[in-house]
Coordinates of C-alpha atoms in Angstrom, one line a residue:
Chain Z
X1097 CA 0.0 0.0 0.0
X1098 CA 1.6 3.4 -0.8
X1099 CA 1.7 6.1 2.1
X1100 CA -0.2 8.9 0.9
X1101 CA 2.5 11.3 1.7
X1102 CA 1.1 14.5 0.0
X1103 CA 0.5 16.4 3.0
X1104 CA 4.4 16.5 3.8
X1105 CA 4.6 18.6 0.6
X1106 CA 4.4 22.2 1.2
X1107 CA 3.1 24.2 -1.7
X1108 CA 4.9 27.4 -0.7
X1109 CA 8.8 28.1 -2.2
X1110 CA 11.4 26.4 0.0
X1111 CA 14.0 28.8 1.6
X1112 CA 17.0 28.2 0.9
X1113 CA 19.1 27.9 3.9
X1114 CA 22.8 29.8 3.5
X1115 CA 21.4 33.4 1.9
X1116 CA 20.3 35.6 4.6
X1117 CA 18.0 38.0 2.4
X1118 CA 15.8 34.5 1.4
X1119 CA 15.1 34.2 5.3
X1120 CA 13.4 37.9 5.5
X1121 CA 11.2 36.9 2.1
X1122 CA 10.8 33.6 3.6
X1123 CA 8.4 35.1 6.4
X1124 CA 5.4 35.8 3.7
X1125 CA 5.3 32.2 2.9
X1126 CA 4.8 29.2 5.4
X1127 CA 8.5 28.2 6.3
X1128 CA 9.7 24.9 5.3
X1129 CA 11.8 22.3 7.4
X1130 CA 14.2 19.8 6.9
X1131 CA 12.2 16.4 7.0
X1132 CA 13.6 13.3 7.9
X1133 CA 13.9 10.4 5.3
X1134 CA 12.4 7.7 6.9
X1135 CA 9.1 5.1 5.9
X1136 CA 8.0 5.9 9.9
X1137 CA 7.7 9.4 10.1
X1138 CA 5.0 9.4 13.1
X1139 CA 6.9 6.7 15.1
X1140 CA 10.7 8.7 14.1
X1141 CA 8.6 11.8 15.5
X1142 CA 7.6 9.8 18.4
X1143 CA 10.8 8.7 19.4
X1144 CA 12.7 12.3 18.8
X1145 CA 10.3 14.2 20.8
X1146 CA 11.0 11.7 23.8
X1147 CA 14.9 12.6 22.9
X1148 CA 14.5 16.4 22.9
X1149 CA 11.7 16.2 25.2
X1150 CA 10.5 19.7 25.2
X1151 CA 10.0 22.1 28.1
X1152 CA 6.2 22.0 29.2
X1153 CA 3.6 21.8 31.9
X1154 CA 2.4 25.0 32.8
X1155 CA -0.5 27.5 33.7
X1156 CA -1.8 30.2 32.0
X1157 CA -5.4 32.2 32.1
X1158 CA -7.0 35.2 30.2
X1159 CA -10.3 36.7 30.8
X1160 CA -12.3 39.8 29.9
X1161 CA -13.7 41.8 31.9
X1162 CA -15.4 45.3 32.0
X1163 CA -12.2 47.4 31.8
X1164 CA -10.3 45.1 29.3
X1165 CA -8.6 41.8 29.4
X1166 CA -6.4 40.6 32.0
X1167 CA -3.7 37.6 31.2
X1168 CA -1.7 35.7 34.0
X1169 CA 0.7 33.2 34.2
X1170 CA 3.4 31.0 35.6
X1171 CA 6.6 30.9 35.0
X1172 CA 8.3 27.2 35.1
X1173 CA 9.3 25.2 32.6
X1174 CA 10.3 21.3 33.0
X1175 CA 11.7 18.4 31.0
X1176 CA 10.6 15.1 32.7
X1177 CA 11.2 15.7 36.2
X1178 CA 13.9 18.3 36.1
X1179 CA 13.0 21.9 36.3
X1180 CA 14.4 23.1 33.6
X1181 CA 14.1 26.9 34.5
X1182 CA 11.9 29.2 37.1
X1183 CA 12.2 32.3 35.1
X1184 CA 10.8 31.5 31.5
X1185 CA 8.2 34.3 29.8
X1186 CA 5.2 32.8 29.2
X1187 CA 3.4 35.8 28.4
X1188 CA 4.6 37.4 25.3
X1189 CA 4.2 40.5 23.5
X1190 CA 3.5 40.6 20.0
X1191 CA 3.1 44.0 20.0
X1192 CA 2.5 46.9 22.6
X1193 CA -1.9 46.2 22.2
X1194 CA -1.6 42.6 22.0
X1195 CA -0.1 39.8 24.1
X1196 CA 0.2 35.8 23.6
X1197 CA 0.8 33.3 25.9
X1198 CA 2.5 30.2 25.8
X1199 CA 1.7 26.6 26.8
X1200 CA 3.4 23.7 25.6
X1201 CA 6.7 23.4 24.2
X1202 CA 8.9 26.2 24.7
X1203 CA 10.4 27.0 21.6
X1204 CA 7.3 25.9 19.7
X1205 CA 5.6 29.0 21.4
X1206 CA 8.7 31.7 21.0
X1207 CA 9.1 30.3 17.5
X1208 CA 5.6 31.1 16.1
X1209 CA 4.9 34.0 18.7
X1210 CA 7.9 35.8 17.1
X1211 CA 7.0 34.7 13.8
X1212 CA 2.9 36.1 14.3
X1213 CA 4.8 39.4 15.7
X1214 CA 6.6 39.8 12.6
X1215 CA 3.0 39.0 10.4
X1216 CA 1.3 41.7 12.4
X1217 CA 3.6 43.9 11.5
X1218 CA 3.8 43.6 7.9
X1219 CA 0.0 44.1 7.6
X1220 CA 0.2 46.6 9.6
X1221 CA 2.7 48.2 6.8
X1222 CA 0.7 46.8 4.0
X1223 CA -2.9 48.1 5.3
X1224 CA -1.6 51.4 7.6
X1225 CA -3.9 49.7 10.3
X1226 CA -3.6 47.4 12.8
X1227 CA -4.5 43.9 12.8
X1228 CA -7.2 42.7 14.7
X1229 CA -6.9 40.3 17.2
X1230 CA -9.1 38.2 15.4
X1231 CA -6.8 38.3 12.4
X1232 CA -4.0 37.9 14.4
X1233 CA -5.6 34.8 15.9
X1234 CA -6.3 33.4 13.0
X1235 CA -2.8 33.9 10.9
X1236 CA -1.6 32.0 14.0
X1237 CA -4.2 29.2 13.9
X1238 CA -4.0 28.8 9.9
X1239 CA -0.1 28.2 10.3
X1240 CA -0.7 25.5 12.6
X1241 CA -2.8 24.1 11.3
X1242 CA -0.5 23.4 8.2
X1243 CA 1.5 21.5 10.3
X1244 CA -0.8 19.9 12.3
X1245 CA -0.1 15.7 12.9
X1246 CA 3.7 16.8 13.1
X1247 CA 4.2 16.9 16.6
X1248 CA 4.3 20.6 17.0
X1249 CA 2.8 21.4 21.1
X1250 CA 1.4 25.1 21.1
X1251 CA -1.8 25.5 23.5
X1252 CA -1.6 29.4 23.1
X1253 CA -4.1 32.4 23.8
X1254 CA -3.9 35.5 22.0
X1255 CA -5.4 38.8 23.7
X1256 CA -5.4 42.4 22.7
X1257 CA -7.1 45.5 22.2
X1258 CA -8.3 46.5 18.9
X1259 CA -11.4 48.7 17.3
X1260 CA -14.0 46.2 18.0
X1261 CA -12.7 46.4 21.9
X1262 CA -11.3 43.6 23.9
X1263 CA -10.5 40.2 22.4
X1264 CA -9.7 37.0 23.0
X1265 CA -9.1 34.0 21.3
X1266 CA -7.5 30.3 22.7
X1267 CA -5.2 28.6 19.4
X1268 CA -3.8 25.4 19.6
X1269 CA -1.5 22.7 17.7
X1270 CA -4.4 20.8 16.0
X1271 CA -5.3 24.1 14.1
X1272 CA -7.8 25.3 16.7
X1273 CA -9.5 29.0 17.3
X1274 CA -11.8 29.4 20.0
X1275 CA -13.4 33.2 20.7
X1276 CA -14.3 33.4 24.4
X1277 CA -14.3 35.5 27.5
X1278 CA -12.7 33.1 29.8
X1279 CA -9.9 30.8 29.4
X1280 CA -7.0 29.1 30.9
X1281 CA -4.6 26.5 29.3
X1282 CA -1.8 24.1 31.0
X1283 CA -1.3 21.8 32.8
X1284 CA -2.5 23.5 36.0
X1285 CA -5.6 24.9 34.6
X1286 CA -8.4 22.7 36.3
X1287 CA -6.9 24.6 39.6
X1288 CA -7.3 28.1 37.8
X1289 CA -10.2 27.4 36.6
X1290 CA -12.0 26.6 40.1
X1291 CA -10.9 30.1 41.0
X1292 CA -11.0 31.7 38.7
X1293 CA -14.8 30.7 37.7
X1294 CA -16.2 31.1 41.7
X1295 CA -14.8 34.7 41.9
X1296 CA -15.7 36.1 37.6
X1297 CA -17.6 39.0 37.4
X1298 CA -17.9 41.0 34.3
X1299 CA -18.5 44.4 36.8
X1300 CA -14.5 44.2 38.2
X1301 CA -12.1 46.5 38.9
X1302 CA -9.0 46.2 37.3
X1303 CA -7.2 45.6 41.0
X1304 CA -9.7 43.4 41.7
X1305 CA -9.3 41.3 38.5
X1306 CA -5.6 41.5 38.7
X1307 CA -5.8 40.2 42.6
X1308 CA -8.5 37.3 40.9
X1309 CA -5.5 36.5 38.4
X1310 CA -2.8 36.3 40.7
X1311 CA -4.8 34.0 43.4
X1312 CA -6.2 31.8 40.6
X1313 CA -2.2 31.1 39.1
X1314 CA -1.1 30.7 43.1
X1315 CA -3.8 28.2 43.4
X1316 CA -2.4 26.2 40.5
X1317 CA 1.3 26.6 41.1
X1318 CA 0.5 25.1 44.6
X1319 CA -1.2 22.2 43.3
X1320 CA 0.4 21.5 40.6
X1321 CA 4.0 20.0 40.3
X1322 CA 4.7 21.6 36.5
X1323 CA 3.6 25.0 37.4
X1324 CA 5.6 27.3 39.7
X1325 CA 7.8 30.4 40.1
X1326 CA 6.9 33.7 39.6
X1327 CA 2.9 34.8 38.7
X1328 CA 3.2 37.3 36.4
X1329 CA 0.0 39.6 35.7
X1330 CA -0.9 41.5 32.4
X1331 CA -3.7 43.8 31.9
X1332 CA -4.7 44.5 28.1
X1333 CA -6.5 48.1 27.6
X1334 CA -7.3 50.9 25.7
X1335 CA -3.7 51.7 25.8
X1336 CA -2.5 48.9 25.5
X1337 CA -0.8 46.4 27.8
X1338 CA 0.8 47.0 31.2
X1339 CA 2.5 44.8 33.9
X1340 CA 0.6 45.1 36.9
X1341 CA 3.0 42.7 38.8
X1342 CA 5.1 39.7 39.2
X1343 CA 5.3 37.6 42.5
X1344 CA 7.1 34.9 43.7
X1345 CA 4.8 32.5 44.1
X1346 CA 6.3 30.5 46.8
X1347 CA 6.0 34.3 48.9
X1348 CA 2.4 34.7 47.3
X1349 CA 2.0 31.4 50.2
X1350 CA 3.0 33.4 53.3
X1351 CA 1.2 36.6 51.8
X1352 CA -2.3 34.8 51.8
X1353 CA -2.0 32.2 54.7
X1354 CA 0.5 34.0 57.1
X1355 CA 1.7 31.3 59.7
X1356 CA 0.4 33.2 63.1
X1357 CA 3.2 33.2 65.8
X1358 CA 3.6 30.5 68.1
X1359 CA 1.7 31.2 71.7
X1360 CA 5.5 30.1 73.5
X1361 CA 6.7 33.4 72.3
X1362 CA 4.1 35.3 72.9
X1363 CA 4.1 34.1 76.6
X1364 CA 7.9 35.4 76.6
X1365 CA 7.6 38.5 75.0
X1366 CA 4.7 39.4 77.4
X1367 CA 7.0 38.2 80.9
X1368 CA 10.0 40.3 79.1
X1369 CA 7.6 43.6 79.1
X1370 CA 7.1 42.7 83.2
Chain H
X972 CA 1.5 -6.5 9.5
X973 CA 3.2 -5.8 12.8
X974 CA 5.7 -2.4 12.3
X975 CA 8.9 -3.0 12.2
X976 CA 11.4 -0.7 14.4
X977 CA 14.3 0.8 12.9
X978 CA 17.6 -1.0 14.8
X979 CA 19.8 1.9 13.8
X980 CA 19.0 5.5 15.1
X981 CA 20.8 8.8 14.0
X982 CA 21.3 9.9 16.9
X983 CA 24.1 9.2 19.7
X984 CA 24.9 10.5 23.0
X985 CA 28.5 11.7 23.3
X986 CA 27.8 12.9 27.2
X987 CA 29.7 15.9 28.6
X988 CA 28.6 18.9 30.6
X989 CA 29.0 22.6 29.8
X990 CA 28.7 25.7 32.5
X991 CA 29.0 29.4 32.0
X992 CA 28.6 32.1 34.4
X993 CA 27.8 35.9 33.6
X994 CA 29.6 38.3 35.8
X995 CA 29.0 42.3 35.5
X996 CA 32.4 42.8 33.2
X997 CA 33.1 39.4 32.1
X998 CA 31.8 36.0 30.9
X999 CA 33.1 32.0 32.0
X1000 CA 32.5 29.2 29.7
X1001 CA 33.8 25.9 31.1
X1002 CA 33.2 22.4 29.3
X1003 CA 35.0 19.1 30.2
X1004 CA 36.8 17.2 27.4
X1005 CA 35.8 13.9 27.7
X1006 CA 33.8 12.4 24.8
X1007 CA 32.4 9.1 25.2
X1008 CA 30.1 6.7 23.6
X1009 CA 27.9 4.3 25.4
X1010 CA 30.3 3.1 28.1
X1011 CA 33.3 3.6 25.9
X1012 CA 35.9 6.8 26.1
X1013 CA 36.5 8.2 22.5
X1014 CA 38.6 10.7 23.5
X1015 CA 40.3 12.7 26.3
X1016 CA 41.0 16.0 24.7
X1017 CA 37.9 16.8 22.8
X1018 CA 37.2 20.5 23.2
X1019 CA 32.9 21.1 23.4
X1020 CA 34.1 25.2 23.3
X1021 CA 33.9 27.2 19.7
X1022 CA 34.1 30.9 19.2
X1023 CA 31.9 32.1 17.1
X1024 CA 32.2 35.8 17.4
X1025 CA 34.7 38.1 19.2
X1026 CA 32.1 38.3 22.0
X1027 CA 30.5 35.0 21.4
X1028 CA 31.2 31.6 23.1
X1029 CA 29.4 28.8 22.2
X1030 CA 29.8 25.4 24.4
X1031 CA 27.5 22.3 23.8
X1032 CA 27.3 18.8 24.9
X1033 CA 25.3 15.8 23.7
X1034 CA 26.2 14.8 20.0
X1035 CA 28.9 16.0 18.7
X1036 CA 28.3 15.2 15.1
X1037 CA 24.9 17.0 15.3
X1038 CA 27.0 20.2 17.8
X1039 CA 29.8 20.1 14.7
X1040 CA 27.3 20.7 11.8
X1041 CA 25.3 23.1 13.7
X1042 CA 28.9 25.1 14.1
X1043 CA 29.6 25.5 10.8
X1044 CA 26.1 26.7 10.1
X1045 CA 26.4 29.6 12.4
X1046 CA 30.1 30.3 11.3
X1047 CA 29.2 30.6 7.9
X1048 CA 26.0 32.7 8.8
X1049 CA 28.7 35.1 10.8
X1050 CA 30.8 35.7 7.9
X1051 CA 27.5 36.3 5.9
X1052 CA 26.7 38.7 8.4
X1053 CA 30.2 40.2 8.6
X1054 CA 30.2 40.6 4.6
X1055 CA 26.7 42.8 4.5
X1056 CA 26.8 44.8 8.3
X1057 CA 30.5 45.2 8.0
X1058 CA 30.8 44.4 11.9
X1059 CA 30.9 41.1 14.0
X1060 CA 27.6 39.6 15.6
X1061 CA 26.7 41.0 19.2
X1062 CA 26.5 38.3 21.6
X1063 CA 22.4 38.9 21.6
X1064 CA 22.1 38.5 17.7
X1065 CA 24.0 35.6 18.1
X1066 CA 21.1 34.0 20.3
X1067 CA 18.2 35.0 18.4
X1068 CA 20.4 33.5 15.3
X1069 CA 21.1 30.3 17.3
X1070 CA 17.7 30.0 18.2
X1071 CA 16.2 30.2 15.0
X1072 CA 18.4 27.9 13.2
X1073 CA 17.8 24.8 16.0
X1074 CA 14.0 25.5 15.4
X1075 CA 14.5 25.3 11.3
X1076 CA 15.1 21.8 12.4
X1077 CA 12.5 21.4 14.0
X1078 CA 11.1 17.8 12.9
X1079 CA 14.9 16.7 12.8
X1080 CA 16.4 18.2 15.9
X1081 CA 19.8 19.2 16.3
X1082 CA 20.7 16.9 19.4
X1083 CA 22.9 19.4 20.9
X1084 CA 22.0 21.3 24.4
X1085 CA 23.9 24.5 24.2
X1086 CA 25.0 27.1 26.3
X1087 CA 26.3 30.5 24.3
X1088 CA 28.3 33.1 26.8
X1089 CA 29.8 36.7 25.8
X1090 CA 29.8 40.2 26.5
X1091 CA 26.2 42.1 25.4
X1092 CA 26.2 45.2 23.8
X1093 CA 27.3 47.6 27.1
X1094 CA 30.2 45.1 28.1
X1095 CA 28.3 42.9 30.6
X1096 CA 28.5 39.6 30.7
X1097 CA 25.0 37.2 29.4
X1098 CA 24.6 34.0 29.2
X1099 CA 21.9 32.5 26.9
X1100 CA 20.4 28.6 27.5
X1101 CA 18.6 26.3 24.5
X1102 CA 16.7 23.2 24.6
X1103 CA 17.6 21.4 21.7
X1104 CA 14.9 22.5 19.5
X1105 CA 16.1 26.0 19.8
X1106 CA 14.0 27.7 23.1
X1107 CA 15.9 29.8 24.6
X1108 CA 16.3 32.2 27.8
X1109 CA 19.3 34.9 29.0
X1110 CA 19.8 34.1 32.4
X1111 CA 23.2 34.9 34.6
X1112 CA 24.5 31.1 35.2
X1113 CA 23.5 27.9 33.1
X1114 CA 24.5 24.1 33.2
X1115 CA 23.7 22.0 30.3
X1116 CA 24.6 17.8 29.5
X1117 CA 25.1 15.0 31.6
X1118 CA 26.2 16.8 34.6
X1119 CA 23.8 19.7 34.8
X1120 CA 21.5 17.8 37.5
X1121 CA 24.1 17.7 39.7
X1122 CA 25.4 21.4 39.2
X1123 CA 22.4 23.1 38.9
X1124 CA 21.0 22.8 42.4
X1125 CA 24.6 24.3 43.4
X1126 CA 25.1 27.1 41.1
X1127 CA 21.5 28.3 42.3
X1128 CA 22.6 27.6 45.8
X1129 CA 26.1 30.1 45.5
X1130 CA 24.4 32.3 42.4
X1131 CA 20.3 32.5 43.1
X1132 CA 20.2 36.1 41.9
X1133 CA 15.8 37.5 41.9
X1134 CA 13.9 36.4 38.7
X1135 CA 13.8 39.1 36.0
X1136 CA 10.1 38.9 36.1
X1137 CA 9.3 40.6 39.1
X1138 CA 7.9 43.6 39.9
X1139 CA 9.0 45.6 41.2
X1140 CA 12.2 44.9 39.1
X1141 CA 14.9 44.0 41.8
X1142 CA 19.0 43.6 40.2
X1143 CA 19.9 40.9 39.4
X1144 CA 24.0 42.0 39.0
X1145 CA 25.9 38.1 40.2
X1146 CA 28.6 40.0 42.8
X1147 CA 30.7 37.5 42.1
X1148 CA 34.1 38.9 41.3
X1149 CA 36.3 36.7 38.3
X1150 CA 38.3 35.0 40.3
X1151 CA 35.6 34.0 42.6
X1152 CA 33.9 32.8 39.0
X1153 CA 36.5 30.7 38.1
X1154 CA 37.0 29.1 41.0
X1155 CA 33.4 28.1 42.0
X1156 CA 33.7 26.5 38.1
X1157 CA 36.7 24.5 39.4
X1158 CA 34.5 23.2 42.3
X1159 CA 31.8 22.5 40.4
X1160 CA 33.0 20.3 37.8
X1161 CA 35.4 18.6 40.4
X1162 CA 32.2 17.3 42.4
X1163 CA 30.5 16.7 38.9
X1164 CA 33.1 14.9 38.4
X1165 CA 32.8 12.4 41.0
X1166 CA 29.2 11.5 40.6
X1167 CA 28.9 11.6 36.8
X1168 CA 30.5 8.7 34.6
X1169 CA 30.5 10.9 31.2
X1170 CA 32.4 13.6 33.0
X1171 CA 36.4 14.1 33.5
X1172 CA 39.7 14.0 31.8
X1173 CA 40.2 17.6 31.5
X1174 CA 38.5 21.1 32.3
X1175 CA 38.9 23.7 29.7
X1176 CA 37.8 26.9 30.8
X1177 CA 37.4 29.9 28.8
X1178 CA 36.7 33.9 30.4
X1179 CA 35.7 36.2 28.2
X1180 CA 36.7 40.1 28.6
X1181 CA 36.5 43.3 26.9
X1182 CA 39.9 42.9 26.2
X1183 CA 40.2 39.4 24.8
X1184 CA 40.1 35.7 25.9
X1185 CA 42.0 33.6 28.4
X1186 CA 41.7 30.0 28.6
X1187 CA 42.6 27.8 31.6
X1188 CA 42.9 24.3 31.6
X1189 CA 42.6 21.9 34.6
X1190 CA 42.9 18.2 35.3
X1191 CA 40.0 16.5 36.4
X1192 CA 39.5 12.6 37.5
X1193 CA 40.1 10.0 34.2
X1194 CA 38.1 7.4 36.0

């Protein structure tokens, strides 16, 4: 039986890989990659990905609200059982109104983040407008889904601020695009999803959306073994985007359960002021 | 028909481990230079450390023949580089490139875990760290191969320095002077050493300055 093979082929021009100025043009057609020659390509891909094992495991949320859209996350990233950094950005910006997050491999996410960033800023010179963030979405979800069966992990929300108001979409590796108003992806998200569901309201504050945020990603680093390190905590307006803040979360613990002082020293302290 | 597993693989793990450390006015790359293959020693003096740029130090462990390729595709990228911006690569453009060519082979990774050190735009030191498929992150100390398990947990031990994501933003300047570098290097692949089959023979250690490159050898354990 002969393996129907045609969805390896890429229609687009291949870049060549030595000249420099095919790279730039390269970005306004889909990228091609070396593939490997082999009969099993899904059981090769298997097998590599176990090699490389790629940095996952995670928690990330987005939701809108009345004053915009707020976006949290952790910051761990692990291979196996090591953790393979505490300090990893999982919420990137594409471009000062809109942010992405990341969930699932590492470099998958920074690959096609950076690579969305750089279509959003080409129709932004071709139209003199911005992109939506529906259109941004959507370039992001159409790429994927070309290489969708290949392995590729992306589990990725995409939130920004554009003439229509406050959007957000949730894109993933198989190719899908999901408008909502609440979501969170990773590893951890059944966690930040029991918080962050009890305490929604569309009538917040932005503090009291951000302090939502920031409990709901404690909840999950706490609970969850792949998610830890420091909550960061985005909020997507008019404006823009801003950093609200960025807690460790293992002092996020101590901030919302403080362990009360022991009643031996308070006996002391009371027969010292005698 | 039951599928039939390929006996041979393309890949192989030549073992190693590779540390750098980012200082405020300087940069230490280490790597050992044993390479080994299965329980076999290939060589004693195989050196994991390439200059790429005048402020770029690349060091990677796991296989070689992969780490070797992926060299030349950066050199040659370099002198492309050097040809049309008349200028050699900063140590951050260096990264990004480095990055993006592990992820152009994506579906038929590079197996190489590298660590690339230098000397940023302003003189300070940074030190970037990849997965093999070409994430990446600058952080101020790194460990990467068969050892980095064990040297890790130390390094944050003597280096912790605050995560760059919080805010408010607190510095995150390693006060380590380069002697003091250099030395907890020494340590660290000397206890490696003892706990890690694929690492000893010789410690090759390379600090980068404004002012050039030293390199320091030292002998480690060859059982």
């Amino acid at each position: 039986m002969k393996l129907d093979t045609s969805g390896f082929e890429t229609s687009m021009p291949t870049i060549g890989f030595g000249s420099s100025n095919d790279m730039l043009d390269g970005f306004s057609t889909v990228p091609s990659f070396d593939l490997p020659r082999t009969t099993d390509f899904d059981g090769f891909q298997k097998e590599a990905v176990q090699m490389v094992k790629p940095a996952k495991g995670t928690t990330t949320l987005a939701f809108i609200f009345k004053e915009g859209v707020m976006v949290a996350a952790d910051s761990r990233a692990s291979m196996g059982g090591y953790i393979s950094s505490q300090s990893v950005k999982k919420i990137i910006e594409i471009n000062p109104y809109m942010l992405g997050t990341m969930a699932g491999g590492a470099a998958d996410c920074q690959f096609w983040h950076r690579n969305l960033g750089i279509k959003c800023r080409l129709h932004e010179l071709a139209n003199k407008r911005r992109i939506s963030v529906s259109g941004a979405s959507k370039l992001l979800a159409n790429m994927l889904y070309s290489y969708r069966g290949m392995g590729l992990s992306v589990g990725t929300m995409i939130a920004g601020w554009d003439e229509t108001g406050p959007g957000l979409y949730y894109v993933d590796n198989e190719g899908g695009r999901l408008k909502g108003d609440r979501f969170s992806v990773g590893s951890g998200s059944p966690y930040a999803y029991g918080v962050l569901d009890s305490g929604y309201k569309f009538d917040m504050s932005v503090e009291e959306a951000s302090e939502l945020a920031r409990r709901s990603i404690y909840h999950a680093t706490f609970r969850d073994g792949a998610s830890g390190g420091v909550a960061s905590v985005y909020h997507v307006g008019s404006n823009g985007w801003t950093k609200l803040s960025g807690d460790d979360v293992g002092e996020l613990h101590y901030h919302y359960y403080p362990v009360p002082p022991a009643i031996a020293e308070q006996v002391m302290e009371e027969a010292a002021a005698e | 028909m039951t599928k039939q597993h390929a006996n041979w693989s393309p890949y192989d793990n030549n073992g190693g481990t590779c540390v750098a450390i980012a200082g405020s006015d300087y940069c230490v790359i280490a790597a050992d230079t044993r390479m080994s293959t299965g329980y076999s020693i290939l060589s004693r003096d195989y050196s994991k450390i390439h200059k790429l740029a005048d402020k770029a130090v690349l060091s990677s462990s796991g296989f070689q023949a992969d780490v070797k390729a992926l060299q030349k595709v950066l050199k040659s990228r370099h002198l492309v580089y050097q040809h049309q911006h008349n200028k050699q690569m900063s140590c951050p453009a260096m990264a990004q490139l480095l990055s993006n060519t592990l992820y152009f082979k994506r579906f038929f990774p590079y197996y190489a875990f590298n660590v690339l050190g230098g000397l940023d735009e302003e003189g300070k030191g940074c030190v970037f760290t990849y997965d093999a498929v070409g994430s990446y992150e600058k952080v101020g100390y790194s460990a990467q191969g068969s050892g980095s398990t064990l040297i890790m947990p130390f390094l944050d031990n003597q280096l912790k320095s605050p995560s760059p994501l919080l805010l408010p933003a607190q510095d995150a300047i390693t006060p380590l002077s380069e002697p003091e570098a250099v030395d907890l290097v020494k340590t660290v692949f000397a206890s490696a050493t003892e706990r890690d089959i694929y690492t000893g023979d010789k410690l090759e250690i390379m600090i980068l300055k404004a002012d050039g490159i030293r390199t320091e050898v030292m002998e480690l354990r060859k059982d």
